[in-house]
Structures are given as C-alpha cells and as structure tokens.
Short mmCIF file of C-alpha atoms and ligand atoms in Angstrom, two decimals:
data_model
loop_
_atom_site.label_atom_id
_atom_site.label_comp_id
_atom_site.label_asym_id
_atom_site.label_seq_id
_atom_site.Cartn_x
_atom_site.Cartn_y
_atom_site.Cartn_z
CA LEU F 1 -196.34 -107.98 -14.45
CA THR F 2 -197.88 -107.24 -17.82
CA ALA F 3 -198.12 -103.62 -18.96
CA THR F 4 -201.84 -103.67 -18.19
CA GLU F 5 -201.28 -105.06 -14.70
CA LEU F 6 -198.59 -102.51 -14.00
CA ALA F 7 -200.84 -99.69 -15.20
CA ALA F 8 -203.56 -100.98 -12.87
CA VAL F 9 -201.09 -101.12 -9.98
CA ARG F 10 -199.99 -97.55 -10.63
CA ALA F 11 -203.54 -96.29 -10.88
CA ASP F 12 -203.98 -97.48 -7.30
CA PHE F 13 -201.34 -95.02 -6.01
CA PRO F 14 -202.78 -91.48 -6.01
CA LEU F 15 -199.44 -89.80 -5.36
CA LEU F 16 -197.88 -91.29 -8.50
CA GLY F 17 -200.32 -89.18 -10.53
CA ARG F 18 -199.00 -85.84 -9.35
CA THR F 19 -196.55 -83.56 -11.05
CA VAL F 20 -193.54 -81.78 -9.56
CA ARG F 21 -191.16 -78.95 -10.49
CA GLY F 22 -193.47 -77.01 -12.74
CA GLY F 23 -195.66 -79.71 -14.20
CA ARG F 24 -193.25 -82.56 -14.75
CA PRO F 25 -194.61 -86.06 -14.15
CA LEU F 26 -193.10 -87.45 -10.98
CA VAL F 27 -190.54 -90.23 -11.43
CA TYR F 28 -190.28 -91.59 -7.92
CA LEU F 29 -187.07 -93.57 -7.46
CA ASP F 30 -186.78 -93.28 -3.70
CA SER F 31 -188.83 -96.25 -2.54
CA ALA F 32 -185.97 -97.65 -0.46
CA ALA F 33 -186.38 -94.59 1.77
CA THR F 34 -190.14 -94.88 1.84
CA SER F 35 -192.71 -96.30 -0.53
CA GLN F 36 -195.88 -94.71 -1.81
CA LYS F 37 -199.25 -96.06 -0.61
CA PRO F 38 -202.10 -97.65 -2.54
CA ASN F 39 -205.70 -96.52 -2.08
CA VAL F 40 -206.61 -99.60 -0.05
CA VAL F 41 -204.09 -98.61 2.61
CA LEU F 42 -205.21 -94.97 2.70
CA GLU F 43 -208.84 -96.05 2.83
CA ALA F 44 -208.19 -98.59 5.57
CA GLU F 45 -206.81 -95.86 7.82
CA VAL F 46 -209.67 -93.49 7.09
CA ASP F 47 -212.20 -96.28 7.54
CA PHE F 48 -210.67 -97.18 10.87
CA TYR F 49 -211.01 -93.61 12.13
CA GLU F 50 -214.45 -93.14 10.62
CA GLN F 51 -215.96 -96.41 11.76
CA ARG F 52 -213.97 -98.26 14.40
CA ASN F 53 -211.73 -95.89 16.32
CA ALA F 54 -211.35 -97.05 19.93
CA ALA F 55 -208.59 -98.17 22.24
CA VAL F 56 -207.91 -101.86 21.81
CA HIS F 57 -207.84 -104.70 24.35
CA ARG F 58 -209.85 -102.77 26.95
CA GLY F 59 -213.28 -101.15 26.58
CA ALA F 60 -216.39 -103.22 27.05
CA HIS F 61 -218.14 -101.63 24.09
CA GLN F 62 -218.73 -102.64 20.50
CA LEU F 63 -216.26 -100.18 19.02
CA ALA F 64 -213.48 -101.45 21.26
CA GLU F 65 -214.33 -104.96 20.15
CA GLU F 66 -214.25 -104.02 16.48
CA ALA F 67 -211.02 -102.03 16.86
CA THR F 68 -209.38 -104.96 18.66
CA GLU F 69 -210.50 -107.32 15.94
CA ALA F 70 -209.11 -105.06 13.21
CA PHE F 71 -205.83 -104.68 15.12
CA GLU F 72 -205.43 -108.43 15.65
CA ASP F 73 -206.51 -109.28 12.10
CA ALA F 74 -203.79 -106.93 10.89
CA ARG F 75 -201.26 -108.75 13.06
CA ALA F 76 -202.39 -112.03 11.55
CA ALA F 77 -202.03 -110.60 8.03
CA VAL F 78 -198.52 -109.33 8.70
CA ALA F 79 -197.58 -112.62 10.36
CA ALA F 80 -198.89 -114.65 7.42
CA PHE F 81 -196.99 -112.40 5.02
CA VAL F 82 -193.66 -113.43 6.57
CA GLY F 83 -194.62 -117.03 7.41
CA ALA F 84 -194.91 -116.41 11.16
CA ASP F 85 -197.55 -117.06 13.82
CA GLU F 86 -199.55 -114.13 15.16
CA GLY F 87 -197.94 -114.48 18.56
CA GLU F 88 -194.54 -113.95 17.00
CA ILE F 89 -195.28 -110.45 15.68
CA VAL F 90 -194.83 -107.48 18.01
CA TRP F 91 -196.02 -104.08 16.79
CA THR F 92 -193.34 -101.43 17.02
CA PRO F 93 -193.16 -97.89 15.64
CA GLY F 94 -190.79 -99.18 12.95
CA ALA F 95 -187.70 -101.24 12.29
CA THR F 96 -185.44 -98.92 14.26
CA ALA F 97 -187.67 -99.33 17.31
CA ALA F 98 -187.81 -103.10 16.79
CA LEU F 99 -184.01 -103.41 16.69
CA ASN F 100 -183.67 -101.20 19.76
CA LEU F 101 -186.26 -103.30 21.56
CA VAL F 102 -184.16 -106.43 21.12
CA ALA F 103 -180.94 -104.66 22.09
CA TYR F 104 -182.52 -103.17 25.24
CA ALA F 105 -184.03 -106.54 26.16
CA PHE F 106 -180.48 -107.88 26.27
CA SER F 107 -179.37 -105.15 28.61
CA ASN F 108 -182.39 -105.49 30.86
CA ALA F 109 -181.68 -109.22 31.12
CA THR F 110 -178.03 -108.44 31.79
CA ALA F 111 -179.12 -106.10 34.58
CA GLY F 112 -180.83 -109.12 36.18
CA ARG F 113 -184.38 -108.61 34.94
CA GLY F 114 -186.54 -111.39 33.53
CA GLY F 115 -185.68 -114.18 35.95
CA ALA F 116 -184.21 -117.50 34.93
CA ALA F 117 -186.09 -117.48 31.63
CA ALA F 118 -184.05 -114.52 30.42
CA GLU F 119 -180.74 -116.35 30.70
CA ARG F 120 -180.25 -116.45 26.91
CA PHE F 121 -180.32 -112.66 26.86
CA ARG F 122 -177.73 -112.14 29.58
CA LEU F 123 -174.36 -110.83 28.46
CA ALA F 124 -171.06 -110.95 30.30
CA PRO F 125 -168.18 -108.56 29.71
CA GLY F 126 -166.19 -109.94 26.79
CA ASP F 127 -169.19 -111.58 25.13
CA GLU F 128 -169.37 -110.63 21.50
CA ILE F 129 -172.00 -109.09 19.24
CA VAL F 130 -171.36 -109.51 15.52
CA VAL F 131 -172.66 -107.16 12.81
CA THR F 132 -171.45 -106.32 9.30
CA GLU F 133 -169.82 -103.29 7.75
CA ALA F 134 -172.82 -103.00 5.41
CA GLU F 135 -175.37 -102.24 8.14
CA HIS F 136 -177.82 -99.39 8.20
CA HIS F 137 -177.10 -97.35 11.33
CA ALA F 138 -180.34 -98.75 12.79
CA ASN F 139 -178.72 -102.17 12.95
CA LEU F 140 -175.37 -100.91 14.18
CA VAL F 141 -175.75 -98.12 16.72
CA PRO F 142 -178.16 -100.04 19.02
CA TRP F 143 -175.55 -102.83 19.24
CA GLN F 144 -172.73 -100.37 19.91
CA GLU F 145 -174.84 -98.94 22.70
CA LEU F 146 -175.63 -102.40 24.06
CA CYS F 147 -171.90 -103.14 24.17
CA ALA F 148 -171.27 -99.87 26.01
CA ARG F 149 -173.92 -100.76 28.59
CA THR F 150 -172.84 -104.35 29.18
CA GLY F 151 -169.13 -104.64 28.45
CA ALA F 152 -169.81 -106.84 25.44
CA VAL F 153 -167.52 -106.35 22.45
CA LEU F 154 -168.67 -105.44 18.94
CA ARG F 155 -167.13 -107.38 16.07
CA TRP F 156 -168.02 -107.31 12.41
CA PHE F 157 -167.73 -108.89 9.03
CA GLY F 158 -166.12 -106.66 6.45
CA VAL F 159 -167.42 -106.38 2.91
CA ASP F 160 -165.53 -106.96 -0.32
CA ASP F 161 -165.07 -104.37 -3.07
CA ASP F 162 -168.49 -105.31 -4.44
CA GLY F 163 -170.16 -104.73 -1.09
CA ARG F 164 -170.68 -108.43 -0.43
CA ILE F 165 -170.24 -109.67 3.12
CA ASP F 166 -166.84 -111.28 3.36
CA LEU F 167 -167.24 -114.68 5.00
CA SER F 168 -163.67 -115.80 4.40
CA ASP F 169 -162.74 -115.58 8.08
CA VAL F 170 -166.14 -116.51 9.47
CA ASP F 171 -164.66 -118.70 12.18
CA ARG F 172 -162.53 -115.87 13.45
CA VAL F 173 -165.41 -113.38 13.50
CA VAL F 174 -168.01 -115.71 15.02
CA THR F 175 -166.44 -117.31 18.08
CA ASP F 176 -167.63 -119.17 21.13
CA ARG F 177 -168.03 -115.74 22.78
CA THR F 178 -170.53 -114.62 20.12
CA ARG F 179 -174.02 -114.12 21.53
CA VAL F 180 -175.72 -112.20 18.73
CA VAL F 181 -175.22 -112.07 14.97
CA ALA F 182 -177.18 -109.12 13.53
CA PHE F 183 -177.25 -108.39 9.82
CA GLY F 184 -179.31 -106.85 7.06
CA HIS F 185 -181.06 -109.14 4.59
CA VAL F 186 -180.66 -106.66 1.74
CA SER F 187 -178.39 -103.62 1.83
CA ASN F 188 -180.21 -100.31 1.48
CA VAL F 189 -177.14 -98.97 -0.34
CA THR F 190 -176.04 -101.71 -2.72
CA GLY F 191 -179.16 -103.85 -2.84
CA ALA F 192 -176.88 -106.84 -2.19
CA LEU F 193 -178.45 -109.93 -0.65
CA ALA F 194 -176.76 -111.22 2.49
CA PRO F 195 -175.68 -114.87 2.70
CA VAL F 196 -178.41 -115.60 5.25
CA ALA F 197 -177.97 -119.39 5.39
CA GLU F 198 -174.23 -119.13 6.04
CA LEU F 199 -174.64 -116.46 8.71
CA VAL F 200 -177.44 -118.37 10.45
CA ALA F 201 -175.36 -121.57 10.35
CA ALA F 202 -172.32 -119.76 11.80
CA ALA F 203 -174.43 -118.30 14.61
CA ARG F 204 -176.03 -121.64 15.38
CA ARG F 205 -172.68 -123.42 15.58
CA VAL F 206 -171.83 -121.28 18.59
CA GLY F 207 -175.33 -120.92 20.05
CA ALA F 208 -175.67 -117.22 19.16
CA LEU F 209 -179.01 -115.59 18.37
CA THR F 210 -179.59 -114.05 14.94
CA VAL F 211 -181.28 -110.71 14.29
CA LEU F 212 -182.26 -109.93 10.71
CA ASP F 213 -182.87 -106.41 9.49
CA ALA F 214 -185.48 -107.27 6.88
CA CYS F 215 -186.46 -103.68 6.01
CA GLN F 216 -185.30 -103.92 2.42
CA SER F 217 -186.28 -107.52 1.73
CA VAL F 218 -189.83 -107.96 3.04
CA PRO F 219 -191.29 -105.36 0.61
CA HIS F 220 -189.56 -106.87 -2.42
CA LEU F 221 -189.13 -110.64 -2.07
CA PRO F 222 -191.15 -113.56 -0.79
CA VAL F 223 -189.76 -113.81 2.76
CA ASP F 224 -190.48 -116.72 5.09
CA LEU F 225 -188.75 -115.78 8.32
CA PRO F 226 -189.05 -119.16 10.09
CA ALA F 227 -187.71 -120.87 6.94
CA LEU F 228 -184.72 -118.51 6.97
CA GLY F 229 -184.06 -119.75 10.48
CA VAL F 230 -183.46 -116.35 12.04
CA ASP F 231 -184.40 -115.75 15.66
CA PHE F 232 -185.56 -112.13 15.31
CA ALA F 233 -186.36 -109.85 12.39
CA ALA F 234 -187.36 -106.22 12.03
CA PHE F 235 -189.21 -104.43 9.24
CA SER F 236 -191.17 -101.22 8.69
CA ALA F 237 -194.61 -100.73 7.17
CA HIS F 238 -193.74 -97.52 5.37
CA LYS F 239 -191.29 -99.25 3.05
CA MET F 240 -193.85 -101.92 2.13
CA LEU F 241 -196.70 -99.67 0.94
CA GLY F 242 -198.02 -99.20 4.48
CA PRO F 243 -198.23 -96.17 6.78
CA THR F 244 -195.45 -94.53 8.75
CA GLY F 245 -195.35 -95.02 12.50
CA VAL F 246 -195.66 -98.78 12.52
CA GLY F 247 -193.44 -101.78 11.96
CA ALA F 248 -192.89 -105.20 13.37
CA LEU F 249 -190.50 -107.23 15.40
CA TYR F 250 -190.65 -110.92 14.58
CA GLY F 251 -189.32 -113.19 17.30
CA ARG F 252 -189.41 -116.94 17.62
CA ARG F 253 -192.14 -117.67 20.14
CA GLU F 254 -189.95 -119.35 22.75
CA LEU F 255 -187.56 -116.39 22.65
CA LEU F 256 -190.28 -113.75 22.95
CA GLU F 257 -191.60 -115.74 25.91
CA ALA F 258 -188.19 -115.59 27.57
CA MET F 259 -187.45 -111.97 26.71
CA PRO F 260 -187.84 -109.28 29.39
CA PRO F 261 -189.92 -106.21 28.57
CA VAL F 262 -188.32 -102.90 27.68
CA THR F 263 -191.03 -100.26 27.63
CA THR F 264 -193.27 -100.70 30.64
CA GLY F 265 -196.64 -99.27 31.60
CA GLY F 266 -200.25 -99.97 30.77
CA SER F 267 -201.50 -102.88 28.65
CA MET F 268 -198.39 -105.04 29.06
CA VAL F 269 -199.07 -106.25 32.60
CA GLU F 270 -200.92 -109.02 34.39
CA VAL F 271 -200.94 -108.14 38.09
CA VAL F 272 -199.70 -104.83 39.44
CA THR F 273 -199.27 -104.09 43.13
CA MET F 274 -197.47 -101.12 44.68
CA ALA F 275 -194.48 -103.37 45.18
CA GLU F 276 -194.24 -105.31 41.94
CA THR F 277 -195.71 -106.30 38.61
CA THR F 278 -196.09 -109.44 36.58
CA TYR F 279 -196.08 -109.15 32.83
CA ALA F 280 -198.42 -110.29 30.10
CA PRO F 281 -197.25 -112.96 27.68
CA PRO F 282 -195.89 -111.86 24.30
CA PRO F 283 -196.69 -110.04 22.11
CA GLN F 284 -198.58 -107.78 24.58
CA ARG F 285 -195.60 -107.77 26.95
CA PHE F 286 -193.80 -105.61 24.40
CA GLU F 287 -196.73 -103.34 23.52
CA ALA F 288 -197.04 -100.94 26.43
CA GLY F 289 -199.33 -97.98 26.10
CA THR F 290 -201.96 -97.09 23.52
CA GLN F 291 -200.93 -98.64 20.25
CA MET F 292 -200.79 -97.22 16.70
CA VAL F 293 -203.95 -99.04 15.75
CA ALA F 294 -204.92 -97.27 12.51
CA GLN F 295 -201.37 -97.62 11.22
CA ALA F 296 -201.23 -101.30 12.16
CA VAL F 297 -204.48 -101.84 10.29
CA GLY F 298 -202.91 -100.08 7.29
CA MET F 299 -199.85 -102.31 7.52
CA GLY F 300 -202.06 -105.39 7.54
CA VAL F 301 -203.85 -104.19 4.42
CA ALA F 302 -200.51 -103.43 2.70
CA ALA F 303 -199.30 -106.96 3.46
CA GLN F 304 -202.53 -108.41 2.09
CA TRP F 305 -202.37 -106.25 -1.02
CA LEU F 306 -198.82 -107.39 -1.75
CA GLY F 307 -199.71 -110.98 -0.93
CA GLU F 308 -202.62 -110.92 -3.36
CA LEU F 309 -200.47 -109.47 -6.11
CA GLY F 310 -198.02 -112.27 -5.34
CA MET F 311 -194.54 -111.66 -4.00
CA ASP F 312 -193.03 -113.97 -6.63
CA ARG F 313 -194.39 -111.68 -9.31
CA VAL F 314 -193.35 -108.56 -7.43
CA ALA F 315 -189.83 -109.96 -7.13
CA GLN F 316 -189.74 -110.89 -10.81
CA HIS F 317 -190.90 -107.40 -11.84
CA GLU F 318 -188.29 -105.79 -9.62
CA ARG F 319 -185.58 -108.13 -10.91
CA GLU F 320 -186.25 -106.75 -14.37
CA LEU F 321 -186.06 -103.23 -12.96
CA ALA F 322 -182.78 -104.04 -11.23
CA THR F 323 -181.31 -105.07 -14.57
CA GLU F 324 -182.37 -101.72 -16.01
CA LEU F 325 -181.07 -99.81 -12.99
CA VAL F 326 -177.57 -101.30 -12.97
CA ARG F 327 -177.20 -100.12 -16.57
CA VAL F 328 -176.48 -96.66 -15.18
CA GLY F 329 -173.01 -98.14 -14.72
CA GLU F 330 -172.65 -98.05 -18.54
CA ILE F 331 -172.88 -94.24 -18.55
CA PRO F 332 -169.38 -92.73 -18.91
CA GLY F 333 -168.21 -91.33 -15.59
CA VAL F 334 -170.85 -93.15 -13.54
CA ARG F 335 -169.72 -95.85 -11.14
CA ILE F 336 -172.18 -97.98 -9.20
CA VAL F 337 -171.30 -99.48 -5.85
CA GLY F 338 -172.26 -103.08 -5.09
CA PRO F 339 -172.44 -106.27 -7.12
CA ALA F 340 -172.74 -105.90 -10.89
CA ASP F 341 -174.52 -109.26 -11.12
CA THR F 342 -178.25 -108.63 -10.70
CA ARG F 343 -178.77 -112.14 -9.37
CA ASP F 344 -177.08 -110.92 -6.20
CA ARG F 345 -178.93 -107.64 -5.77
CA LEU F 346 -182.35 -106.04 -5.71
CA ALA F 347 -183.53 -102.86 -7.41
CA VAL F 348 -181.53 -100.43 -5.26
CA VAL F 349 -178.57 -98.82 -6.99
CA SER F 350 -176.20 -96.29 -5.47
CA PHE F 351 -173.65 -94.59 -7.64
CA VAL F 352 -171.10 -91.82 -7.89
CA VAL F 353 -170.68 -89.49 -10.83
CA ASP F 354 -167.04 -88.54 -11.37
CA GLY F 355 -166.45 -84.88 -10.73
CA VAL F 356 -170.01 -84.13 -9.55
CA HIS F 357 -171.13 -84.17 -5.93
CA ALA F 358 -174.03 -86.50 -5.17
CA HIS F 359 -176.14 -83.57 -3.98
CA ASP F 360 -175.69 -81.83 -7.33
CA VAL F 361 -176.63 -85.05 -9.13
CA GLY F 362 -179.79 -85.20 -7.01
CA GLN F 363 -180.64 -81.60 -7.81
CA VAL F 364 -180.28 -81.96 -11.57
CA LEU F 365 -182.47 -85.06 -11.51
CA ASP F 366 -185.00 -83.34 -9.27
CA ASP F 367 -185.25 -80.47 -11.75
CA ARG F 368 -186.45 -83.09 -14.22
CA GLY F 369 -188.99 -84.53 -11.81
CA ILE F 370 -186.84 -87.52 -10.86
CA ALA F 371 -186.66 -88.22 -7.13
CA VAL F 372 -183.55 -90.04 -5.91
CA ARG F 373 -181.85 -89.99 -2.56
CA VAL F 374 -178.38 -88.58 -1.92
CA GLY F 375 -176.00 -88.81 1.00
CA HIS F 376 -174.73 -91.74 3.03
CA HIS F 377 -178.14 -93.41 3.35
CA CYS F 378 -177.56 -94.07 7.08
CA ALA F 379 -174.63 -96.33 6.22
CA GLN F 380 -171.50 -94.28 6.84
CA PRO F 381 -169.16 -97.23 7.45
CA LEU F 382 -170.11 -98.78 4.11
CA HIS F 383 -169.49 -95.50 2.30
CA ARG F 384 -166.14 -95.21 4.06
CA ARG F 385 -165.35 -98.74 2.90
CA PHE F 386 -166.04 -97.65 -0.69
CA GLY F 387 -163.94 -94.52 -0.19
CA VAL F 388 -166.78 -92.09 -0.87
CA ALA F 389 -168.54 -89.63 1.40
CA ALA F 390 -171.84 -89.74 -0.44
CA THR F 391 -173.65 -91.50 -3.24
CA ALA F 392 -176.86 -90.92 -5.13
CA ARG F 393 -179.33 -93.78 -4.91
CA ALA F 394 -182.17 -94.84 -7.17
CA SER F 395 -184.54 -97.49 -5.89
CA ALA F 396 -187.66 -99.12 -7.25
CA SER F 397 -190.82 -100.68 -5.95
CA VAL F 398 -193.65 -102.71 -7.40
CA TYR F 399 -195.14 -99.62 -9.11
CA THR F 400 -191.91 -98.53 -10.82
CA THR F 401 -191.73 -98.88 -14.61
CA ALA F 402 -188.84 -99.61 -16.96
CA GLU F 403 -189.72 -96.37 -18.80
CA GLU F 404 -189.13 -94.38 -15.63
CA ILE F 405 -185.73 -95.96 -15.26
CA ALA F 406 -184.92 -95.20 -18.89
CA GLN F 407 -185.85 -91.54 -18.27
CA PHE F 408 -183.66 -91.52 -15.21
CA ARG F 409 -180.72 -92.97 -17.14
CA GLU F 410 -181.15 -90.43 -19.87
CA ALA F 411 -181.23 -87.55 -17.39
CA LEU F 412 -178.21 -88.95 -15.58
CA ALA F 413 -176.27 -89.22 -18.85
CA GLY F 414 -176.55 -85.44 -19.17
CA VAL F 415 -175.38 -84.58 -15.67
CA ARG F 416 -171.64 -84.35 -16.31
CA ALA F 417 -172.11 -82.19 -19.38
CA PHE F 418 -174.43 -79.95 -17.33
CA PHE F 419 -171.61 -79.32 -14.89
CA GLY F 420 -169.01 -79.06 -17.64
CA VAL F 421 -167.16 -82.18 -16.49
CA ASP F 422 -165.57 -84.32 -19.21
N1 PMP Q 501 -182.61 -100.89 8.05
C1 PMP Q 501 -182.57 -100.63 6.75
C2 PMP Q 501 -181.81 -101.54 5.85
C3 PMP Q 501 -183.25 -99.54 6.23
O1 PMP Q 501 -183.21 -99.28 4.93
C4 PMP Q 501 -183.97 -98.69 7.12
C5 PMP Q 501 -184.71 -97.48 6.62
N2 PMP Q 501 -183.92 -96.61 5.85
C6 PMP Q 501 -183.98 -99.01 8.47
C7 PMP Q 501 -183.29 -100.11 8.91
C8 PMP Q 501 -184.72 -98.19 9.48
O2 PMP Q 501 -186.08 -98.25 9.26
P1 PMP Q 501 -187.06 -97.18 9.95
O3 PMP Q 501 -186.46 -95.84 9.63
O4 PMP Q 501 -188.34 -97.40 9.26
O5 PMP Q 501 -187.09 -97.48 11.39
#
C-alpha cells in the first residue's frame, strides 16, 4: 500500500482517530485479539437495523425478504472470500463456536445420531484425534472434551524451539487410528505458518478429516480453503474487520451433508412431529434459532471490503510490518518467540523482556498509548513449551503503519531502564 492508500484506509476506521491515556494518539497493536472496524461495516449494521431488520427465512413480508437477501448475500460474500460455495459456509457466533460445533457433531454421531450418513463422524474408543502443541485453546479443549466423551485419544505434534510444528515423526503421530487432524493455520502467538500441505497429506494418507483454525490467516492472507484441501475451517468476523458475535464454519459440502446437527430447535428442521424430526439440509441444519443477522451482514461487508482492497496487497503490507515487528528482537534484553525468518510468519510477535514481567511491559506501553496484549494468549501449552508463563504480544492489521511499529520499538527499548533492569 502506498502512503496515500494507507492514510485512506486509516481514515475509514473511526476508532483509530481517538486518543488514550491523557491525549496520546492510540497505537493499536492488538489486532490479533480483535481488529478495529471500518465505516462500511459499522454503517452496514446500522443500515440493517434502520432499514431491513426482520427475522430471516420466515415472514411473508417485504422486510423479511430483504433481511433474508442481505443475510444470504453476506454468506455468499464470505464464501467467495475463502473460495467456497455458499452452501459450505455455516454462520456461527465465532471460531470457538465453529470448532465446538464440529467436535460435538462427532460425539453426536458417535452416540448413534445421524444415521448411516454420519459414519465418517463416528469414533470408537482408541481412535485418535491429532492436534499441535501450538494450538489456541479453542482448537484444543473441544478435542480434549470430545476424547473424554467418546474414549478417543488425543495426540499431538510438538513444536521446535522456533515454534514450528515438528513433522519429523509425522508417521508416528498420524496413524491408521487417526480420525481428525486439527491445527491452526497461523499461530496467534508466534505468527508462524503451519505446514498445511504436509498436514493435509498426512491426514489423507490415513483417511482422517482435517480441521483448520483459520482465525489468524483469513484476515491477513489470500486464503482459498478448497485449494488448501482442508475438510473444515473456522474463522471469526471480529478479527477480520467485522463485528463480534459472528463467524463461520467452512465444511466441504459432502461432509456438511453427512454431519449430524448439534444445536437443535427452530429453523433447522424439515418435518417435526411429536415423535421425531427430520432436519434441513446444510447450512440451515446447523443454524438453529434466530440468527445474528446484522452481524452476518457486517461480516459480509468486511469480507468485501478486504477483497476489494486485495488480499495480496494486504498480505504484502503486513509482510513489511512483520519485518519491522521482528526487529524488537534486536533490542537488548528482548527475546521474541517464534521463527526469526519473516517468510515463515505473519505480523504477530510475542516476546519476553528479561527481568520485567509481561504485564509490566504492557503497562509501560499503555502509558504511552500503545496497546499490546499480555499473558498466555489462550495458548498455555505453547508458553510452557517455551518455558515462559507469559509474553507480551504486538500484532498488526491492514491499517497498521510502520511508524506505529517504530514508536512501539522505541517505547519498548526504554522498558528495562524504566524498571532499573540492566
Ligand atoms: N483460534 C485462534 C488462533 C485465535 O487467535 C482465536 C482468537 N483469539 C480463536 C481461535 C478463537 O476465536 P473467537 O474468540 O473469535 O471464537
């Protein structure tokens, strides 16, 4: 992005114009937690409520028709953004809900639901679910719980000292008992890219299904889910310039068709008698109850906005920012976790400052108007692997500037002196 384009992008985000901590310009480096929202997204939600608000897929009136159209157009926009068909995108409240939906579908199938079609989702005691040590808790705990419910066994790939998934014993981790291989596309701690092709190939060799946590990739890279060859993927609107409260589960059509429902109730049924119920085809089968229509519309607009800017250009801009971010590792006493080579990582950098607790680092930066995240970033096993309880994390988005990162580095360079640490 040229300086003029970047300025125009920033001008579209009202929140970026505010000041914090007694008049300091905000330097927002916490986009991996949640992104800010452009005017078009905010306006789309307001416009929906002002002009089209109605329950979708029911009423016989014009508003219901318009609301349904907006809701389904948004689905089409999100689908197109990740290379999928509309029927392959299920609205969920977010990535966490999407990952839980898949995990619970496996246990419902295992409990005998879903008929013969659901066979691929049935687990036997001793079947194996494979994850990685780098996972966000949202792509770990639901699988632990699934194992506890079904007698399946959780296995995992470790990571190397750089936070890269260690594939050296792939054939011992992925076995003929493996039924699911679930992994994050991009780590929310190290920004490291997962070896998707290798993991998909390993899963396919043994007939296992793949589940991709695409939360940290879809907002930052061109992502074509069918081309990646994954079976399922989850991502959240709020990290990709969209509203909170909505996200998506991508599933290959034939798998969504075979998958039993999890949340049941209105809107996901075909015929209901007092004795039994038949279910709607996907995606409606997985969308029980009144949906988050305004938020879905906002997510569709966010996807379109990013698509029009061009994800190649977004990725290029953020690659430059990643190069600037990893330079915090040059500051004496600052150690970043994850790969040093920016070809292997996106603009998410977690680090420790020798002798200063991450929370204190966060506070000193906050006093200067710089927002970073501190803690374990919902990835305790990865922090344990690195031998640290907490890190501070700076992360960028399309609206982040190199100047902001320079300010952040400068502020960080003063942190040890502030605490009197050599
Ligand atoms: N996976 C990763 C890699 C994430 O970064 C996050 C959000 N921190 C999630 C899953 C969960 O997303 P959500 O909180 O939007 O459900």
